[in-house]
Amino acid sequence: MKNLFLLFVLATAVLSCKNETTKTDVVPEKTGVTMQDLSWVIGDWTNINTQTQSYEHWEKAADGSFVGESMTMRQTDTVFAERMKMYVENDAIQLYIETVGDNPNPVVFTLRQDAEHPFTFENPRNEFPSQIVYTNPEANTIHAWVAGFIDEVPQKTDFYFKRAE
């Protein structure tokens, strides 16, 4: 567990130190949403139930992007972990997701301008998930979900987080 935490800290440091140029103060023409509009996601989030413990952490990097990590544990075993980054590129907000482990699978999603929810990221070339949505239905809560197709059958998985105290 300690090694996994150190891996997340190191990954966050590496991602936040990348020397990329972003225009976080510019409103992307494609969506009208700014990075500031997404800043409510910054912080530590938890979802603990009888079977699993899920944690998500977001922070603002020096370049204005948001970097994060997420992991789900079952007792003391990590069953899922990923690194994330939200950033502006080519006049659009992107969400980069990379799973942690033996087979990293990075995928980039783009914030949609015409979605029902303002923080909907899509990559139609990715079968599952092809859509990642973040909502803030109440103060200090996140309702996020991933949606797409598995074997041509529509699937959706919900995630509910509360801000960690």
PDB file of C-alpha atoms in Angstrom:
ATOM      1  CA  MET A   1       0.000   0.000   0.000  1.00  0.00           C
ATOM      2  CA  LYS A   2       2.818   2.393   0.898  1.00  0.00           C
ATOM      3  CA  ASN A   3       4.570   1.597  -2.387  1.00  0.00           C
ATOM      4  CA  LEU A   4       1.377   2.283  -4.322  1.00  0.00           C
ATOM      5  CA  PHE A   5       0.930   5.620  -2.565  1.00  0.00           C
ATOM      6  CA  LEU A   6       4.556   6.540  -3.377  1.00  0.00           C
ATOM      7  CA  LEU A   7       3.925   5.548  -7.013  1.00  0.00           C
ATOM      8  CA  PHE A   8       0.934   7.921  -7.141  1.00  0.00           C
ATOM      9  CA  VAL A   9       2.912  10.763  -5.587  1.00  0.00           C
ATOM     10  CA  LEU A  10       5.764  10.220  -8.040  1.00  0.00           C
ATOM     11  CA  ALA A  11       3.377   9.989 -11.013  1.00  0.00           C
ATOM     12  CA  THR A  12       1.653  13.206  -9.962  1.00  0.00           C
ATOM     13  CA  ALA A  13       4.989  14.976  -9.665  1.00  0.00           C
ATOM     14  CA  VAL A  14       6.093  13.766 -13.099  1.00  0.00           C
ATOM     15  CA  LEU A  15       2.812  14.721 -14.758  1.00  0.00           C
ATOM     16  CA  SER A  16       2.746  18.144 -13.128  1.00  0.00           C
ATOM     17  CA  CYS A  17       6.345  18.893 -14.089  1.00  0.00           C
ATOM     18  CA  LYS A  18       5.847  18.257 -17.797  1.00  0.00           C
ATOM     19  CA  ASN A  19       6.879  21.316 -19.756  1.00  0.00           C
ATOM     20  CA  GLU A  20       3.772  21.643 -21.929  1.00  0.00           C
ATOM     21  CA  THR A  21       2.226  24.918 -22.957  1.00  0.00           C
ATOM     22  CA  THR A  22      -1.480  25.247 -22.264  1.00  0.00           C
ATOM     23  CA  LYS A  23      -3.904  28.137 -22.496  1.00  0.00           C
ATOM     24  CA  THR A  24      -5.905  27.595 -19.337  1.00  0.00           C
ATOM     25  CA  ASP A  25      -7.029  31.222 -19.131  1.00  0.00           C
ATOM     26  CA  VAL A  26      -8.604  31.109 -22.599  1.00  0.00           C
ATOM     27  CA  VAL A  27     -12.208  29.981 -23.042  1.00  0.00           C
ATOM     28  CA  PRO A  28     -12.101  27.119 -25.539  1.00  0.00           C
ATOM     29  CA  GLU A  29     -14.363  28.112 -28.429  1.00  0.00           C
ATOM     30  CA  LYS A  30     -15.648  24.563 -28.815  1.00  0.00           C
ATOM     31  CA  THR A  31     -17.313  24.378 -25.392  1.00  0.00           C
ATOM     32  CA  GLY A  32     -17.280  27.748 -23.657  1.00  0.00           C
ATOM     33  CA  VAL A  33     -16.131  25.834 -20.538  1.00  0.00           C
ATOM     34  CA  THR A  34     -12.871  26.878 -18.881  1.00  0.00           C
ATOM     35  CA  MET A  35     -10.543  24.969 -16.612  1.00  0.00           C
ATOM     36  CA  GLN A  36     -11.788  27.272 -13.855  1.00  0.00           C
ATOM     37  CA  ASP A  37     -15.302  25.896 -14.425  1.00  0.00           C
ATOM     38  CA  LEU A  38     -13.910  22.439 -13.634  1.00  0.00           C
ATOM     39  CA  SER A  39     -11.912  23.523 -10.568  1.00  0.00           C
ATOM     40  CA  TRP A  40     -14.547  22.134  -8.183  1.00  0.00           C
ATOM     41  CA  VAL A  41     -13.021  18.702  -8.855  1.00  0.00           C
ATOM     42  CA  ILE A  42      -9.726  19.689  -7.160  1.00  0.00           C
ATOM     43  CA  GLY A  43      -9.251  17.936  -3.843  1.00  0.00           C
ATOM     44  CA  ASP A  44      -9.547  14.515  -2.271  1.00  0.00           C
ATOM     45  CA  TRP A  45     -12.617  12.344  -2.776  1.00  0.00           C
ATOM     46  CA  THR A  46     -13.715   9.020  -1.272  1.00  0.00           C
ATOM     47  CA  ASN A  47     -16.319   6.346  -1.841  1.00  0.00           C
ATOM     48  CA  ILE A  48     -16.176   3.720   0.874  1.00  0.00           C
ATOM     49  CA  ASN A  49     -18.684   0.881   1.096  1.00  0.00           C
ATOM     50  CA  THR A  50     -18.724  -2.642   2.526  1.00  0.00           C
ATOM     51  CA  GLN A  51     -16.895  -4.164  -0.464  1.00  0.00           C
ATOM     52  CA  THR A  52     -14.497  -1.510  -1.777  1.00  0.00           C
ATOM     53  CA  GLN A  53     -12.768   1.732  -0.952  1.00  0.00           C
ATOM     54  CA  SER A  54     -12.282   4.176  -3.838  1.00  0.00           C
ATOM     55  CA  TYR A  55     -10.167   7.300  -3.701  1.00  0.00           C
ATOM     56  CA  GLU A  56      -9.692  10.119  -6.196  1.00  0.00           C
ATOM     57  CA  HIS A  57      -7.271  13.012  -5.853  1.00  0.00           C
ATOM     58  CA  TRP A  58      -7.036  16.086  -8.122  1.00  0.00           C
ATOM     59  CA  GLU A  59      -4.642  19.028  -7.897  1.00  0.00           C
ATOM     60  CA  LYS A  60      -3.760  22.010 -10.050  1.00  0.00           C
ATOM     61  CA  ALA A  61      -0.354  21.753 -11.715  1.00  0.00           C
ATOM     62  CA  ALA A  62       2.006  24.670 -12.342  1.00  0.00           C
ATOM     63  CA  ASP A  63       0.994  24.787 -16.029  1.00  0.00           C
ATOM     64  CA  GLY A  64      -2.697  25.236 -15.127  1.00  0.00           C
ATOM     65  CA  SER A  65      -3.717  21.674 -15.931  1.00  0.00           C
ATOM     66  CA  PHE A  66      -5.341  19.422 -13.344  1.00  0.00           C
ATOM     67  CA  VAL A  67      -3.604  16.138 -12.535  1.00  0.00           C
ATOM     68  CA  GLY A  68      -5.172  13.318 -10.617  1.00  0.00           C
ATOM     69  CA  GLU A  69      -5.084   9.728  -9.618  1.00  0.00           C
ATOM     70  CA  SER A  70      -7.768   7.271  -8.736  1.00  0.00           C
ATOM     71  CA  MET A  71      -7.670   3.865  -7.126  1.00  0.00           C
ATOM     72  CA  THR A  72     -10.062   1.256  -5.853  1.00  0.00           C
ATOM     73  CA  MET A  73      -9.157  -1.221  -3.166  1.00  0.00           C
ATOM     74  CA  ARG A  74     -10.796  -4.364  -1.886  1.00  0.00           C
ATOM     75  CA  GLN A  75      -9.548  -4.700   1.684  1.00  0.00           C
ATOM     76  CA  THR A  76      -5.776  -4.153   1.252  1.00  0.00           C
ATOM     77  CA  ASP A  77      -5.557  -5.162  -2.430  1.00  0.00           C
ATOM     78  CA  THR A  78      -5.563  -2.512  -5.136  1.00  0.00           C
ATOM     79  CA  VAL A  79      -7.986  -3.726  -7.808  1.00  0.00           C
ATOM     80  CA  PHE A  80      -7.824  -0.666 -10.073  1.00  0.00           C
ATOM     81  CA  ALA A  81      -5.663   2.429 -10.413  1.00  0.00           C
ATOM     82  CA  GLU A  82      -5.329   5.189 -13.004  1.00  0.00           C
ATOM     83  CA  ARG A  83      -3.611   8.524 -13.612  1.00  0.00           C
ATOM     84  CA  MET A  84      -5.549  11.428 -15.087  1.00  0.00           C
ATOM     85  CA  LYS A  85      -4.911  14.884 -16.479  1.00  0.00           C
ATOM     86  CA  MET A  86      -7.288  17.644 -17.667  1.00  0.00           C
ATOM     87  CA  TYR A  87      -5.686  20.248 -19.912  1.00  0.00           C
ATOM     88  CA  VAL A  88      -6.387  22.632 -22.780  1.00  0.00           C
ATOM     89  CA  GLU A  89      -5.050  21.646 -26.192  1.00  0.00           C
ATOM     90  CA  ASN A  90      -6.091  22.854 -29.647  1.00  0.00           C
ATOM     91  CA  ASP A  91      -8.829  25.039 -28.189  1.00  0.00           C
ATOM     92  CA  ALA A  92     -10.506  22.148 -26.350  1.00  0.00           C
ATOM     93  CA  ILE A  93     -10.315  20.681 -22.860  1.00  0.00           C
ATOM     94  CA  GLN A  94      -8.891  17.161 -22.906  1.00  0.00           C
ATOM     95  CA  LEU A  95      -9.066  14.403 -20.292  1.00  0.00           C
ATOM     96  CA  TYR A  96      -6.123  12.000 -20.402  1.00  0.00           C
ATOM     97  CA  ILE A  97      -6.633   8.669 -18.621  1.00  0.00           C
ATOM     98  CA  GLU A  98      -3.916   6.063 -18.132  1.00  0.00           C
ATOM     99  CA  THR A  99      -4.422   2.851 -16.202  1.00  0.00           C
ATOM    100  CA  VAL A 100      -1.630   1.888 -13.819  1.00  0.00           C
ATOM    101  CA  GLY A 101      -0.177  -1.592 -13.940  1.00  0.00           C
ATOM    102  CA  ASP A 102       1.356  -4.104 -16.287  1.00  0.00           C
ATOM    103  CA  ASN A 103      -0.702  -3.001 -19.295  1.00  0.00           C
ATOM    104  CA  PRO A 104      -1.136   0.798 -19.278  1.00  0.00           C
ATOM    105  CA  ASN A 105      -3.757   1.881 -21.762  1.00  0.00           C
ATOM    106  CA  PRO A 106      -3.773   5.681 -22.187  1.00  0.00           C
ATOM    107  CA  VAL A 107      -6.857   7.228 -23.798  1.00  0.00           C
ATOM    108  CA  VAL A 108      -7.665  10.902 -24.419  1.00  0.00           C
ATOM    109  CA  PHE A 109     -11.242  12.193 -24.214  1.00  0.00           C
ATOM    110  CA  THR A 110     -12.426  15.624 -25.429  1.00  0.00           C
ATOM    111  CA  LEU A 111     -14.958  17.823 -23.636  1.00  0.00           C
ATOM    112  CA  ARG A 112     -18.158  17.981 -25.725  1.00  0.00           C
ATOM    113  CA  GLN A 113     -19.857  21.286 -26.445  1.00  0.00           C
ATOM    114  CA  ASP A 114     -23.388  20.012 -26.998  1.00  0.00           C
ATOM    115  CA  ALA A 115     -23.713  17.421 -24.251  1.00  0.00           C
ATOM    116  CA  GLU A 116     -26.595  17.243 -21.802  1.00  0.00           C
ATOM    117  CA  HIS A 117     -24.109  17.617 -18.922  1.00  0.00           C
ATOM    118  CA  PRO A 118     -21.499  20.390 -19.219  1.00  0.00           C
ATOM    119  CA  PHE A 119     -18.575  18.181 -18.130  1.00  0.00           C
ATOM    120  CA  THR A 120     -18.957  15.338 -20.635  1.00  0.00           C
ATOM    121  CA  PHE A 121     -15.780  13.982 -22.183  1.00  0.00           C
ATOM    122  CA  GLU A 122     -15.965  11.681 -25.202  1.00  0.00           C
ATOM    123  CA  ASN A 123     -13.793   9.491 -27.372  1.00  0.00           C
ATOM    124  CA  PRO A 124     -16.091   7.626 -29.782  1.00  0.00           C
ATOM    125  CA  ARG A 125     -13.173   5.458 -30.984  1.00  0.00           C
ATOM    126  CA  ASN A 126     -12.851   3.901 -27.524  1.00  0.00           C
ATOM    127  CA  GLU A 127     -15.438   1.162 -27.093  1.00  0.00           C
ATOM    128  CA  PHE A 128     -15.633   1.311 -23.299  1.00  0.00           C
ATOM    129  CA  PRO A 129     -15.746   3.795 -21.971  1.00  0.00           C
ATOM    130  CA  SER A 130     -16.466   6.132 -24.847  1.00  0.00           C
ATOM    131  CA  GLN A 131     -17.895   8.739 -22.486  1.00  0.00           C
ATOM    132  CA  ILE A 132     -16.818  10.013 -19.053  1.00  0.00           C
ATOM    133  CA  VAL A 133     -19.079  12.461 -17.228  1.00  0.00           C
ATOM    134  CA  TYR A 134     -18.355  14.454 -14.070  1.00  0.00           C
ATOM    135  CA  THR A 135     -21.203  16.194 -12.252  1.00  0.00           C
ATOM    136  CA  ASN A 136     -21.354  18.094  -8.979  1.00  0.00           C
ATOM    137  CA  PRO A 137     -24.996  17.561  -7.927  1.00  0.00           C
ATOM    138  CA  GLU A 138     -24.456  18.906  -4.403  1.00  0.00           C
ATOM    139  CA  ALA A 139     -21.646  20.719  -2.649  1.00  0.00           C
ATOM    140  CA  ASN A 140     -18.804  18.340  -1.786  1.00  0.00           C
ATOM    141  CA  THR A 141     -20.087  15.478  -3.957  1.00  0.00           C
ATOM    142  CA  ILE A 142     -19.183  14.020  -7.322  1.00  0.00           C
ATOM    143  CA  HIS A 143     -21.433  11.826  -9.395  1.00  0.00           C
ATOM    144  CA  ALA A 144     -19.329  10.545 -12.236  1.00  0.00           C
ATOM    145  CA  TRP A 145     -20.032   7.809 -14.703  1.00  0.00           C
ATOM    146  CA  VAL A 146     -18.474   6.015 -17.613  1.00  0.00           C
ATOM    147  CA  ALA A 147     -20.569   4.779 -20.512  1.00  0.00           C
ATOM    148  CA  GLY A 148     -20.012   2.964 -23.756  1.00  0.00           C
ATOM    149  CA  PHE A 149     -20.482  -0.420 -25.347  1.00  0.00           C
ATOM    150  CA  ILE A 150     -19.212  -3.862 -24.441  1.00  0.00           C
ATOM    151  CA  ASP A 151     -19.900  -6.428 -27.162  1.00  0.00           C
ATOM    152  CA  GLU A 152     -22.274  -3.885 -28.756  1.00  0.00           C
ATOM    153  CA  VAL A 153     -24.380  -3.746 -25.562  1.00  0.00           C
ATOM    154  CA  PRO A 154     -24.690  -0.289 -23.942  1.00  0.00           C
ATOM    155  CA  GLN A 155     -23.120  -0.141 -20.476  1.00  0.00           C
ATOM    156  CA  LYS A 156     -22.937   2.514 -17.765  1.00  0.00           C
ATOM    157  CA  THR A 157     -21.087   2.484 -14.449  1.00  0.00           C
ATOM    158  CA  ASP A 158     -21.770   5.132 -11.801  1.00  0.00           C
ATOM    159  CA  PHE A 159     -19.310   6.462  -9.222  1.00  0.00           C
ATOM    160  CA  TYR A 160     -20.366   8.506  -6.209  1.00  0.00           C
ATOM    161  CA  PHE A 161     -17.736  10.391  -4.225  1.00  0.00           C
ATOM    162  CA  LYS A 162     -17.777  12.669  -1.216  1.00  0.00           C
ATOM    163  CA  ARG A 163     -15.095  15.225  -0.477  1.00  0.00           C
ATOM    164  CA  ALA A 164     -12.648  13.789   2.042  1.00  0.00           C
ATOM    165  CA  GLU A 165     -12.437  15.620   5.345  1.00  0.00           C
TER     166      GLU A 165
END
